[in-house]
Coordinates of C-alpha atoms in Angstrom, one line a residue:
M213 CA 0.0 0.0 0.0
E214 CA 1.4 3.4 -0.9
Q215 CA 2.2 5.4 2.1
T216 CA 0.7 8.9 2.1
S217 CA 3.2 11.7 3.0
P218 CA 2.8 13.4 6.3
I219 CA 2.0 16.6 4.6
Q220 CA -0.8 15.0 2.5
A221 CA -2.2 13.4 5.7
L222 CA -2.2 16.7 7.5
L223 CA -3.9 18.4 4.7
Q224 CA -6.6 15.8 4.8
Q225 CA -6.9 16.5 8.7
R226 CA -7.2 20.2 7.9
T227 CA -10.0 19.7 5.4
L228 CA -12.0 17.4 7.8
L229 CA -11.4 20.0 10.6
Q230 CA -12.9 22.6 8.2
L231 CA -15.9 20.4 7.7
E232 CA -16.3 20.0 11.5
Y233 CA -15.9 23.7 11.9
Y234 CA -18.7 24.5 9.4
T235 CA -21.1 21.8 10.9
E236 CA -20.7 23.0 14.5
K237 CA -21.0 26.7 13.3
E238 CA -24.2 25.9 11.4
A239 CA -25.6 23.8 14.4
F240 CA -24.8 26.7 16.7
R241 CA -26.6 29.2 14.4
K242 CA -29.7 26.9 14.3
L243 CA -29.5 26.5 18.0
T244 CA -29.4 30.3 18.6
E245 CA -32.0 31.2 16.0
Q246 CA -34.6 28.4 16.3
M247 CA -34.2 26.8 19.6
G248 CA -36.6 28.1 22.3
M249 CA -35.3 29.4 25.5
Q250 CA -36.5 26.3 27.5
R251 CA -34.5 23.9 25.3
K252 CA -31.3 26.0 25.8
L253 CA -31.8 26.0 29.6
K254 CA -32.5 22.3 29.6
R255 CA -29.4 21.5 27.5
G256 CA -27.4 23.6 30.1
D257 CA -26.3 26.0 27.3
A258 CA -28.0 29.1 28.9
W259 CA -28.7 30.6 32.3
F260 CA -31.9 32.7 32.5
P261 CA -32.8 34.8 34.3
L262 CA -29.7 36.0 35.9
R263 CA -28.9 38.2 38.8
V264 CA -26.2 40.5 37.6
G265 CA -23.6 41.3 40.5
K266 CA -20.7 43.7 40.7
S267 CA -18.1 44.5 38.0
F268 CA -14.3 44.8 38.8
Y269 CA -10.9 44.5 37.2
N270 CA -9.2 41.2 37.7
S271 CA -5.5 40.5 38.2
L272 CA -4.9 40.4 34.4
N273 CA -6.4 43.9 34.3
Q274 CA -9.5 42.7 32.3
T275 CA -13.0 44.1 33.1
A276 CA -14.9 41.3 34.7
I277 CA -18.6 41.0 35.8
E278 CA -20.2 38.3 38.1
V279 CA -23.6 36.8 37.4
F280 CA -25.7 34.3 39.3
R281 CA -28.1 31.7 38.0
T282 CA -31.5 32.1 39.8
S283 CA -33.5 29.1 38.4
D284 CA -33.0 25.5 36.9
Q285 CA -30.2 24.9 39.4
D286 CA -30.6 21.3 39.0
I287 CA -29.5 21.2 35.4
E288 CA -25.9 20.3 34.8
H289 CA -24.6 23.4 32.8
N290 CA -21.9 23.4 30.0
F291 CA -20.3 26.7 31.1
E292 CA -16.5 26.3 31.9
F293 CA -13.4 28.3 31.9
G294 CA -12.4 29.8 28.6
R295 CA -15.7 29.4 26.9
P296 CA -17.0 32.3 24.9
V297 CA -20.6 33.6 26.0
M298 CA -23.3 36.2 24.8
F299 CA -25.6 38.2 27.0
F300 CA -29.2 38.7 26.0
K301 CA -32.4 40.1 27.1
L302 CA -35.9 39.0 26.5
G303 CA -38.3 41.9 25.5
D304 CA -41.9 41.7 24.3
C305 CA -42.3 41.4 20.7
K306 CA -45.5 42.7 19.1
S307 CA -46.9 41.5 15.7
P308 CA -47.6 44.5 13.5
Q309 CA -50.8 42.9 12.2
T310 CA -52.4 42.2 15.5
E311 CA -50.8 44.3 18.0
K312 CA -50.8 41.2 20.2
K313 CA -48.0 40.1 22.3
E314 CA -46.3 37.2 20.9
E315 CA -43.3 35.2 21.7
K316 CA -40.8 37.2 23.7
K317 CA -37.9 38.3 21.4
V318 CA -34.3 37.6 22.3
K319 CA -32.1 40.6 21.9
Y320 CA -28.4 40.0 22.0
F321 CA -25.8 42.4 23.3
S322 CA -23.2 43.4 20.8
F323 CA -20.1 42.0 22.7
T324 CA -18.9 38.6 23.4
G325 CA -17.5 37.7 27.0
T326 CA -15.3 34.8 28.1
V327 CA -15.9 32.6 31.2
S328 CA -13.1 33.2 33.6
Y329 CA -14.5 31.4 36.7
V330 CA -17.5 29.3 37.4
D331 CA -18.5 27.6 40.6
G332 CA -21.9 26.2 41.0
D333 CA -24.4 28.9 40.1
R334 CA -21.9 31.8 40.2
M335 CA -19.9 32.8 37.3
V336 CA -17.3 35.5 36.5
I337 CA -17.2 36.7 32.8
T338 CA -14.5 38.9 31.4
V339 CA -15.8 41.4 28.9
P340 CA -14.3 44.0 26.5
D341 CA -13.6 47.4 28.2
S342 CA -16.2 49.0 25.9
A343 CA -19.0 46.6 27.1
P344 CA -22.1 48.6 28.3
L345 CA -22.0 47.1 31.9
L346 CA -24.5 49.6 33.3
D347 CA -27.2 48.4 30.8
L348 CA -26.5 44.8 32.1
Q349 CA -26.7 45.9 35.8
Q350 CA -29.8 48.1 35.5
S351 CA -31.8 46.4 32.8
T352 CA -35.5 46.4 33.5
E353 CA -35.9 43.5 31.3
P354 CA -34.7 40.0 32.5
I355 CA -31.0 39.3 31.5
G356 CA -29.6 35.9 30.4
V357 CA -26.3 34.4 29.1
Q358 CA -25.7 31.6 26.8
L359 CA -22.7 29.8 25.2
S360 CA -21.4 31.3 22.1
F361 CA -19.6 29.7 19.2
D362 CA -16.0 28.9 20.1
E363 CA -13.9 30.4 17.2
T364 CA -10.8 30.5 19.1
S365 CA -10.2 26.8 19.6
Y366 CA -10.7 26.2 15.8
K367 CA -8.4 29.1 14.9
L368 CA -5.6 27.7 17.1
M369 CA -6.0 24.1 15.6
F370 CA -5.9 25.4 12.1
E371 CA -2.8 27.5 13.0
A372 CA -1.1 24.5 14.6
L373 CA -1.7 22.3 11.5
D374 CA -0.4 24.9 9.2
R375 CA 2.7 25.3 11.3
V376 CA 3.4 21.6 11.4
M377 CA 3.0 21.3 7.6
K378 CA 5.4 24.3 7.0
A379 CA 7.9 23.1 9.5
K380 CA 11.4 22.4 7.9
N381 CA 14.6 21.2 9.4
N382 CA 13.5 21.7 13.0
R383 CA 12.3 19.5 15.8
L384 CA 8.6 19.9 14.8
A385 CA 9.3 18.7 11.3
Y386 CA 11.2 15.7 12.7
L387 CA 8.4 14.6 15.1
R388 CA 5.8 15.1 12.2
D389 CA 7.7 12.8 9.9
L390 CA 8.5 10.3 12.7
F391 CA 4.8 10.0 13.7
Y392 CA 3.6 9.5 10.2
S393 CA 6.1 6.7 9.4
H394 CA 7.3 3.5 10.6
Q395 CA 10.7 4.9 11.4
K396 CA 11.9 3.6 14.8
A397 CA 11.8 6.2 17.7
G398 CA 14.9 7.1 19.3
K399 CA 15.8 5.8 22.8
F400 CA 18.2 6.5 25.5
N401 CA 20.2 3.6 26.9
F402 CA 20.7 3.3 30.6
A403 CA 19.8 0.7 33.4
P404 CA 16.2 0.6 34.3
M405 CA 15.1 2.2 37.6
K406 CA 13.3 0.4 40.4
F407 CA 10.0 1.7 41.9
P408 CA 9.1 -0.9 44.6
W409 CA 5.7 1.0 45.2
L410 CA 4.7 0.4 41.5
N411 CA 3.5 -2.8 39.9
P412 CA 5.8 -4.3 37.2
T413 CA 3.8 -2.8 34.3
Q414 CA 3.6 0.6 35.9
E415 CA 7.4 0.4 36.6
R416 CA 8.1 -0.6 33.0
A417 CA 6.0 2.4 31.7
V418 CA 7.9 4.9 33.8
N419 CA 11.2 3.5 32.5
E420 CA 9.9 3.6 28.9
V421 CA 9.1 7.3 29.5
L422 CA 12.6 8.1 30.8
W423 CA 14.2 6.0 27.9
A424 CA 12.2 7.8 25.2
K425 CA 14.1 10.4 23.0
D426 CA 11.0 11.2 20.9
V427 CA 7.7 9.6 22.0
A428 CA 6.3 7.1 24.6
I429 CA 2.7 6.1 25.1
V430 CA 1.2 4.9 28.4
H431 CA -2.0 2.9 27.6
G432 CA -4.0 2.8 30.7
P433 CA -7.3 0.6 30.7
P434 CA -9.9 1.5 33.4
G435 CA -8.6 1.3 37.0
T436 CA -5.0 0.4 36.2
G437 CA -3.6 3.5 37.8
K438 CA -2.6 5.5 34.8
T439 CA -2.6 8.9 36.8
T440 CA -0.4 7.3 39.5
T441 CA 2.2 6.1 36.7
L442 CA 2.1 9.6 34.9
V443 CA 2.8 11.4 38.2
E444 CA 5.7 9.2 38.8
A445 CA 7.0 9.6 35.3
I446 CA 6.7 13.4 35.5
N447 CA 8.4 13.4 39.0
E448 CA 11.3 11.3 37.6
T449 CA 11.5 13.5 34.4
L450 CA 11.9 16.4 36.8
M451 CA 15.0 15.0 38.3
R452 CA 16.6 15.4 34.8
E453 CA 14.8 18.6 33.6
S454 CA 14.1 21.8 35.3
Q455 CA 10.5 22.2 34.0
V456 CA 7.9 20.3 31.9
L457 CA 4.6 21.1 30.2
V458 CA 1.5 18.9 31.2
C459 CA -1.6 19.2 29.0
A460 CA -5.0 17.5 28.5
Q461 CA -8.0 18.1 26.4
S462 CA -10.4 19.3 29.2
N463 CA -10.0 21.5 32.2
M464 CA -11.2 18.8 34.4
A465 CA -8.5 16.4 33.3
V466 CA -5.8 19.2 33.7
D467 CA -7.2 19.8 37.2
W468 CA -7.1 16.2 38.2
I469 CA -3.5 15.5 37.3
S470 CA -2.4 18.9 38.6
E471 CA -4.0 18.0 42.0
K472 CA -2.1 14.7 42.2
L473 CA 1.2 16.5 41.3
V474 CA 0.6 19.1 44.1
D475 CA -0.1 16.2 46.4
R476 CA 3.3 14.9 45.5
G477 CA 4.9 18.3 46.6
I478 CA 5.6 19.5 43.1
N479 CA 5.3 23.2 42.3
V480 CA 2.6 23.4 39.6
L481 CA 1.5 26.7 37.9
R482 CA -1.9 26.2 36.4
I483 CA -2.6 28.4 33.3
G484 CA -6.4 29.0 33.0
N485 CA -8.8 28.6 35.9
P486 CA -9.6 25.1 37.2
T487 CA -13.3 23.9 36.8
R488 CA -13.5 21.9 40.0
V489 CA -13.0 24.9 42.2
N490 CA -11.7 24.5 45.8
D491 CA -9.1 26.5 47.6
K492 CA -6.3 23.9 47.0
M493 CA -7.1 24.2 43.2
L494 CA -7.2 27.9 43.1
G495 CA -4.0 28.2 45.1
F496 CA -1.9 27.0 42.1
T497 CA -3.6 28.9 39.3
Y498 CA -1.6 31.7 37.7
E499 CA -4.2 34.4 38.5
R500 CA -4.2 33.6 42.3
R501 CA -0.4 33.3 42.5
F502 CA 0.0 36.7 40.6
E503 CA -2.5 38.4 43.1
S504 CA -0.7 37.1 46.1
H505 CA 2.8 38.2 45.0
P506 CA 4.2 40.9 47.4
D507 CA 4.6 43.4 44.4
Y508 CA 1.0 43.0 43.2
P509 CA -0.6 45.8 45.4
Q510 CA 1.9 48.2 43.9
L511 CA 0.9 47.1 40.3
W512 CA -2.7 47.5 41.2
A513 CA -2.1 51.0 42.5
I514 CA -0.4 51.9 39.2
R515 CA -3.2 50.4 37.1
K516 CA -5.8 52.3 39.1
A517 CA -3.8 55.5 38.5
I518 CA -3.8 54.8 34.8
R519 CA -7.5 54.4 34.7
E520 CA -8.0 57.5 36.6
L521 CA -5.8 59.5 34.4
R522 CA -7.8 58.3 31.3
K523 CA -11.0 59.1 33.0
N524 CA -10.0 62.7 34.1
R525 CA -8.0 63.7 31.0
K526 CA -8.0 67.4 30.5
K527 CA -8.2 68.7 26.9
G528 CA -4.9 70.2 25.8
S529 CA -3.0 68.6 28.8
E530 CA 0.6 68.6 27.7
N531 CA 2.1 66.2 30.3
Y532 CA -0.8 63.6 29.9
H533 CA 1.2 61.4 27.5
Q534 CA 4.5 61.6 29.4
K535 CA 2.7 60.7 32.6
M536 CA 0.8 57.8 30.9
E537 CA 4.0 56.5 29.3
R538 CA 5.8 56.6 32.7
L539 CA 3.0 54.7 34.6
K540 CA 2.7 52.1 31.7
S541 CA 6.3 51.4 31.7
R542 CA 6.5 51.0 35.4
A543 CA 3.4 48.6 35.3
A544 CA 5.0 46.5 32.5
E545 CA 8.3 46.3 34.5
I546 CA 6.5 45.0 37.7
E547 CA 4.4 42.5 35.6
I548 CA 7.5 41.1 34.0
R549 CA 9.2 40.8 37.2
I550 CA 6.3 39.0 38.8
N551 CA 5.9 36.7 35.8
S552 CA 9.6 35.7 35.7
E553 CA 9.5 34.7 39.4
L554 CA 6.2 32.7 39.1
F555 CA 7.5 30.8 35.9
G556 CA 10.9 30.5 37.4
E557 CA 9.8 28.7 40.6
A558 CA 7.2 26.5 38.8
R559 CA 8.4 22.9 37.9
V560 CA 5.2 22.0 36.0
I561 CA 3.2 24.2 33.7
A562 CA -0.3 22.8 33.4
C563 CA -3.0 23.8 31.0
T564 CA -5.4 22.5 28.4
L565 CA -4.2 21.8 24.8
V566 CA -5.8 25.0 23.5
G567 CA -4.6 27.0 26.5
S568 CA -0.9 26.1 25.7
A569 CA -1.3 28.8 23.1
H570 CA -1.7 31.4 25.9
R571 CA 0.3 34.7 25.6
L572 CA 2.0 33.9 28.9
L573 CA 3.8 31.0 27.3
E574 CA 5.1 33.0 24.3
G575 CA 8.6 31.9 23.4
M576 CA 8.8 29.2 26.0
K577 CA 10.4 25.9 25.3
F578 CA 10.2 22.5 27.3
G579 CA 12.2 19.3 27.1
T580 CA 9.2 17.2 27.6
L581 CA 5.4 17.6 26.9
F582 CA 3.0 15.2 28.7
I583 CA -0.5 14.9 27.2
D584 CA -2.9 13.1 29.5
E585 CA -6.3 11.8 28.2
A586 CA -4.7 12.0 24.7
A587 CA -7.3 9.5 23.3
Q588 CA -9.9 12.1 23.7
A589 CA -8.2 14.9 22.0
L590 CA -8.4 15.7 18.2
E591 CA -4.9 15.4 16.6
A592 CA -4.9 19.0 15.5
A593 CA -5.3 20.0 19.3
C594 CA -2.3 17.9 20.2
W595 CA -0.1 19.8 17.7
I596 CA -0.8 23.2 19.5
P597 CA 1.6 22.6 22.5
M598 CA 4.0 20.3 20.5
R599 CA 5.9 23.2 19.0
R600 CA 7.1 24.1 22.5
A601 CA 8.6 20.6 23.2
S602 CA 11.4 18.3 22.0
R603 CA 9.7 15.1 23.1
V604 CA 6.1 14.0 23.8
I605 CA 4.6 11.4 26.3
L606 CA 1.0 10.6 25.5
A607 CA -1.2 8.8 28.1
G608 CA -4.8 7.6 27.8
D609 CA -7.0 4.7 26.5
H610 CA -8.3 4.7 22.9
C611 CA -10.7 1.9 24.0
Q612 CA -12.6 4.5 26.1
L613 CA -14.2 7.8 25.1
P614 CA -13.2 9.1 21.9
P615 CA -12.9 12.9 20.9
T616 CA -16.3 14.6 20.3
V617 CA -16.9 15.0 16.4
K618 CA -20.2 16.5 15.4
S619 CA -19.8 16.2 11.6
I620 CA -20.8 12.5 10.6
A621 CA -18.8 12.9 7.3
A622 CA -15.7 14.0 9.0
L623 CA -16.0 11.3 11.5
R624 CA -16.4 8.7 8.8
A625 CA -13.5 10.1 6.9
G626 CA -11.2 9.8 10.0
L627 CA -11.2 13.0 12.0
G628 CA -11.9 11.0 15.1
K629 CA -8.6 9.1 14.7
T630 CA -6.3 10.5 17.4
L631 CA -2.6 11.1 17.3
M632 CA -2.2 8.6 20.0
E633 CA -3.8 5.9 17.9
R634 CA -1.9 6.9 14.9
I635 CA 1.5 6.6 16.8
A636 CA 0.4 3.3 18.5
E637 CA -0.4 1.8 15.0
N638 CA 2.8 2.9 13.4
K639 CA 5.0 2.2 16.5
P640 CA 3.6 -0.5 18.8
E641 CA 7.1 -0.6 20.4
V642 CA 6.5 2.9 22.1
V643 CA 3.3 1.7 23.8
T644 CA 3.3 0.2 27.4
L645 CA 0.0 -1.4 28.4
L646 CA -0.8 -1.1 32.2
R647 CA -2.3 -4.6 33.0
I648 CA -3.2 -4.7 36.6
Q649 CA -6.5 -3.0 37.7
Y650 CA -7.3 -1.9 41.2
R651 CA -11.0 -0.9 40.8
M652 CA -13.3 -3.7 39.9
N653 CA -14.5 -7.1 41.1
E654 CA -12.9 -9.7 38.7
E655 CA -16.2 -10.6 37.2
I656 CA -17.1 -7.0 36.3
M657 CA -13.7 -6.4 34.8
R658 CA -13.3 -9.7 32.9
F659 CA -15.7 -8.9 30.1
S660 CA -14.1 -5.6 29.2
S661 CA -10.5 -7.1 29.4
D662 CA -11.5 -9.9 26.9
W663 CA -13.4 -7.7 24.4
F664 CA -11.2 -4.6 24.4
Y665 CA -7.7 -5.6 25.7
G666 CA -7.2 -9.2 24.4
G667 CA -7.7 -10.5 27.9
K668 CA -4.4 -8.9 29.1
V669 CA -5.8 -6.9 32.0
E670 CA -5.9 -8.7 35.4
S671 CA -7.2 -7.9 38.8
A672 CA -5.1 -7.0 41.8
P673 CA -5.5 -9.9 44.3
Q674 CA -6.8 -7.6 47.0
I675 CA -9.9 -6.5 44.9
K676 CA -10.6 -9.6 43.0
Y677 CA -13.6 -10.6 45.0
R678 CA -14.8 -7.3 46.4
S679 CA -18.5 -7.2 46.8
V680 CA -21.2 -5.2 48.8
L681 CA -23.1 -8.3 49.9
D682 CA -21.9 -12.0 50.4
Y683 CA -23.1 -14.4 47.8
D684 CA -24.1 -11.6 45.6
H685 CA -23.6 -11.7 41.7
P686 CA -21.4 -8.8 40.9
I687 CA -23.2 -8.1 37.7
T688 CA -26.8 -8.5 36.6
W689 CA -28.7 -7.5 33.7
I690 CA -32.5 -6.7 34.2
D691 CA -34.3 -7.5 30.9
T692 CA -37.1 -5.0 30.3
S693 CA -38.5 -6.7 27.2
D694 CA -41.1 -8.6 29.2
K695 CA -41.8 -6.1 31.9
E696 CA -45.3 -4.5 32.6
P697 CA -46.2 -1.1 33.8
S698 CA -47.0 -2.7 37.2
D699 CA -43.2 -3.2 37.5
T700 CA -42.6 0.5 38.0
I701 CA -42.7 2.5 41.3
E702 CA -46.1 4.1 40.6
E703 CA -47.6 1.2 38.6
N704 CA -48.5 3.8 36.1
E705 CA -50.7 2.3 33.3
D706 CA -49.7 5.0 30.9
L707 CA -46.1 3.9 31.1
N708 CA -44.6 1.3 28.7
F709 CA -41.1 0.1 28.4
K710 CA -40.7 1.8 24.9
E711 CA -38.3 4.5 24.1
Q712 CA -39.4 7.9 23.1
F713 CA -37.7 10.4 20.9
V714 CA -37.4 13.8 22.5
G715 CA -35.4 15.9 19.9
E716 CA -32.0 15.8 18.4
S717 CA -30.0 17.2 21.2
F718 CA -31.5 15.1 24.0
G719 CA -31.9 11.8 22.1
R720 CA -34.2 9.4 23.7
I721 CA -36.0 8.7 27.0
N722 CA -37.7 5.5 28.5
K723 CA -39.7 6.7 31.4
A724 CA -40.7 3.2 32.6
E725 CA -37.1 2.1 32.5
A726 CA -36.1 5.1 34.6
E727 CA -38.7 4.2 37.2
L728 CA -37.6 0.6 37.2
T729 CA -34.0 1.7 37.7
L730 CA -34.8 3.5 40.8
L731 CA -37.0 0.8 42.0
T732 CA -34.1 -1.7 41.6
L733 CA -31.9 0.7 43.5
A734 CA -34.4 1.0 46.3
E735 CA -34.6 -2.7 46.6
Y736 CA -30.8 -3.1 46.6
Y737 CA -30.6 -0.5 49.3
T738 CA -33.1 -2.4 51.4
K739 CA -31.2 -5.6 50.9
I740 CA -28.0 -4.0 52.1
G741 CA -29.7 -2.3 55.0
K742 CA -30.3 1.4 55.0
Q743 CA -28.1 2.1 58.0
R744 CA -25.2 0.3 56.5
V745 CA -25.5 2.3 53.3
L746 CA -25.1 5.5 55.4
N747 CA -22.6 4.2 57.8
E748 CA -20.2 3.0 55.2
S749 CA -21.1 5.8 52.6
I750 CA -21.8 3.2 49.8
D751 CA -21.9 5.5 46.8
V752 CA -24.0 4.8 43.6
G753 CA -23.7 6.0 40.1
I754 CA -26.6 6.0 37.7
I755 CA -25.5 6.2 34.1
S756 CA -27.4 6.7 30.8
P757 CA -26.2 7.4 27.4
Y758 CA -29.0 9.9 26.9
R759 CA -29.3 13.4 28.4
A760 CA -33.1 13.4 28.5
Q761 CA -33.0 10.0 30.6
V762 CA -30.4 11.6 32.9
Q763 CA -32.5 14.7 33.7
Y764 CA -35.6 12.5 34.1
L765 CA -33.9 10.3 36.6
K766 CA -32.6 13.3 38.6
K767 CA -36.3 14.6 38.9
L768 CA -37.5 11.2 40.1
I769 CA -34.8 11.0 42.7
K770 CA -35.7 14.5 44.1
K771 CA -39.5 13.3 43.9
Y772 CA -39.3 10.1 45.9
E773 CA -39.0 10.5 49.6
F774 CA -37.2 7.0 49.9
F775 CA -34.0 8.5 48.4
K776 CA -33.9 11.6 50.7
P777 CA -31.3 10.3 53.1
Y778 CA -29.1 9.0 50.3
R779 CA -29.1 11.8 47.8
R780 CA -25.5 12.8 48.6
L781 CA -24.3 9.3 47.8
I782 CA -26.1 9.2 44.4
S783 CA -24.8 10.8 41.2
V784 CA -26.6 10.6 37.9
N785 CA -24.8 11.5 34.6
T786 CA -24.2 10.5 31.1
V787 CA -21.4 8.2 30.2
D788 CA -19.2 11.2 29.3
G789 CA -19.8 12.7 32.7
F790 CA -18.4 9.6 34.4
Q791 CA -15.2 9.3 32.5
G792 CA -12.4 8.9 35.1
Q793 CA -14.8 8.2 38.0
E794 CA -15.7 5.2 39.9
R795 CA -18.5 4.2 42.3
D796 CA -19.3 1.1 44.6
V797 CA -22.6 0.5 42.7
I798 CA -23.4 1.4 39.2
L799 CA -26.8 1.1 37.5
I800 CA -26.9 1.6 33.7
S801 CA -30.1 2.5 31.9
L802 CA -29.6 1.7 28.2
V803 CA -33.0 3.4 27.2
R804 CA -33.2 1.8 23.8
S805 CA -36.3 -0.5 23.2
N806 CA -37.7 -1.0 19.7
D807 CA -38.5 -4.0 17.6
E808 CA -36.0 -3.0 14.8
G809 CA -33.0 -3.5 16.9
Q810 CA -32.0 0.2 16.4
I811 CA -29.5 1.3 19.1
G812 CA -28.1 4.6 17.6
F813 CA -24.8 5.7 19.1
L814 CA -24.8 2.7 21.7
K815 CA -23.0 1.1 18.7
D816 CA -20.0 3.2 19.9
L817 CA -18.6 0.5 22.0
R818 CA -16.0 2.5 23.6
R819 CA -18.7 4.5 25.4
M820 CA -20.1 1.3 26.7
N821 CA -16.7 0.3 27.9
V822 CA -16.5 3.4 30.0
A823 CA -19.9 2.6 31.4
I824 CA -19.4 -1.0 32.5
T825 CA -16.1 -0.3 34.1
R826 CA -17.1 2.4 36.6
A827 CA -18.4 -0.2 39.3
R828 CA -16.2 -1.3 42.1
M829 CA -18.5 -4.0 43.4
K830 CA -21.8 -4.2 41.9
L831 CA -23.0 -3.5 38.2
I832 CA -26.7 -3.5 37.2
I833 CA -27.7 -3.1 33.6
L834 CA -31.2 -2.3 32.6
G835 CA -32.2 -2.7 29.0
N836 CA -34.4 -4.5 26.5
K837 CA -32.5 -7.7 25.6
N838 CA -34.4 -8.3 22.4
T839 CA -33.3 -4.8 21.1
M840 CA -29.8 -4.7 22.3
T841 CA -28.7 -8.3 21.6
Q842 CA -29.3 -7.8 17.9
H843 CA -25.7 -6.3 18.1
P844 CA -22.9 -8.9 18.6
F845 CA -21.3 -7.0 21.5
Y846 CA -24.4 -6.8 23.6
K847 CA -25.2 -10.3 22.7
K848 CA -21.9 -11.4 24.1
L849 CA -22.4 -9.3 27.1
W850 CA -25.8 -10.8 27.8
E851 CA -24.5 -14.3 27.6
Y852 CA -21.6 -13.4 29.8
V853 CA -24.0 -12.0 32.5
E854 CA -26.2 -15.0 32.2
A855 CA -23.5 -17.5 32.6
I856 CA -22.2 -15.7 35.7
N857 CA -25.6 -15.6 37.3
H858 CA -26.4 -19.3 36.6
Y859 CA -23.0 -20.5 37.7
E860 CA -23.2 -21.5 41.3

């Protein structure tokens, strides 16, 4: 087979990314123009009505305004650091023909803001200096905020691809040609190091990272201690290098690895605000460190003087410019001094892949770049930080959640193929598979290991037989194909165990199955003993692939008195929301139930792999066997569960 050149392959990537960009932009336009306010709120893409709080200047001298969500607090929202947003107000719109009030009209403000901080129902948004803040704060009409289309990320990905294609006779060009060929990656040659606190495959992975001149991949199936291994590898690399760059696709993943590094006593400087906000996390963000620097009060005073000077400028004042220049150069001098101290002390610079293009990192170079959760990142995004490093270490699992691609055409043509997968295919020798998992009961883990990892993953002896109850089967599948409405909590005759379509963005819902899911959980709680659940804090995760089902389940849990004492121990989310997490007990509501065997995106088995590997001790699957088992994976899973439950 003729090998395509790296440049051709990257051009193809660029074309597909262009397609994805247009698809997403068009979807966003439709969303903005056609979708009613209720839908946006339900999807978590808007807050309305808002309470608008105070405005202030942040440590980066940007104008910021705080807003509070006042309704729909139970809906998981999609606002996070760095995302662009638009403000709007709802005014009455009169039809000229009838003079009747019709649908309230959405009026957008003319500027775009950026989320700088979000915690629960409070958000801080940075806005251009020219933004009419008073209009927001004093509006008589209700104000709202919604996500805007993120041009920036695409712009940076296109730039990164162009840079890689143009690269000649430098390290970036070398890495590009290496990743797209079967050429052997370079290795150092020294004796392996011993890490008695790691298992043999983790120890090997750390050594492979240290030996790699160009690239190494740590492939971590669920529960195999990928983060532990990565932290160890970063720590060892810092024995040889003064500073490393650590990136991941999402803010959450960056926060997670940063937290573990801080626990290890490593000085981390986090560029971009964390999403899971607590004091510990905020303590190592750039903004917080900048503000707590002893020279910051002086800088703030100078910036305040500059603003005052601008405000009170007298016409014809001769010394205005001189004064201004003097103050500005003094402010720049202090800013440079603070930055050089912060970056000089930090051993790890942590940010998202897109965040690595931040102006603060301008001109910086690193020996090693670590990319965590690399299997969830588009290839173009991985090239953004790559220009700053001479070698790259990728960690993740391409058998779990893939990158999100909205364009079906782009997906089919290969946009979903990640850089990690590409390198693993071309250079299997640079991949280390972590083989011992510490999360799941052996029987929960075995199916995933056989289907996705060639049976290579084993359970650590101490957790092999972990369970909530003695003589309990760790995995069960409740078949809903023969269930009647009387099997639900409220014995509601109107309910049947068939799926309903509720619109493109939410997908499907199966209300009877949702009720049965909670009934099953209530029975299991009773079996364990209510007091024991509370004393031992036995936590539960309820997973469904569909958003509508997740929201319906959340509603039901609030509604039923039985669950009141346990609410803090129950989390309900989509598969994507559970990536990287684990619980003692997991229930999965598959939702799909039809005679045609249509299962939509449940055909993406990587998602299912995430869902079935979150449980430590008990996994309960609820779904229509007849619908699901028309697909070979689910047929195999059903047979596996049946065999376990009939084996005594």
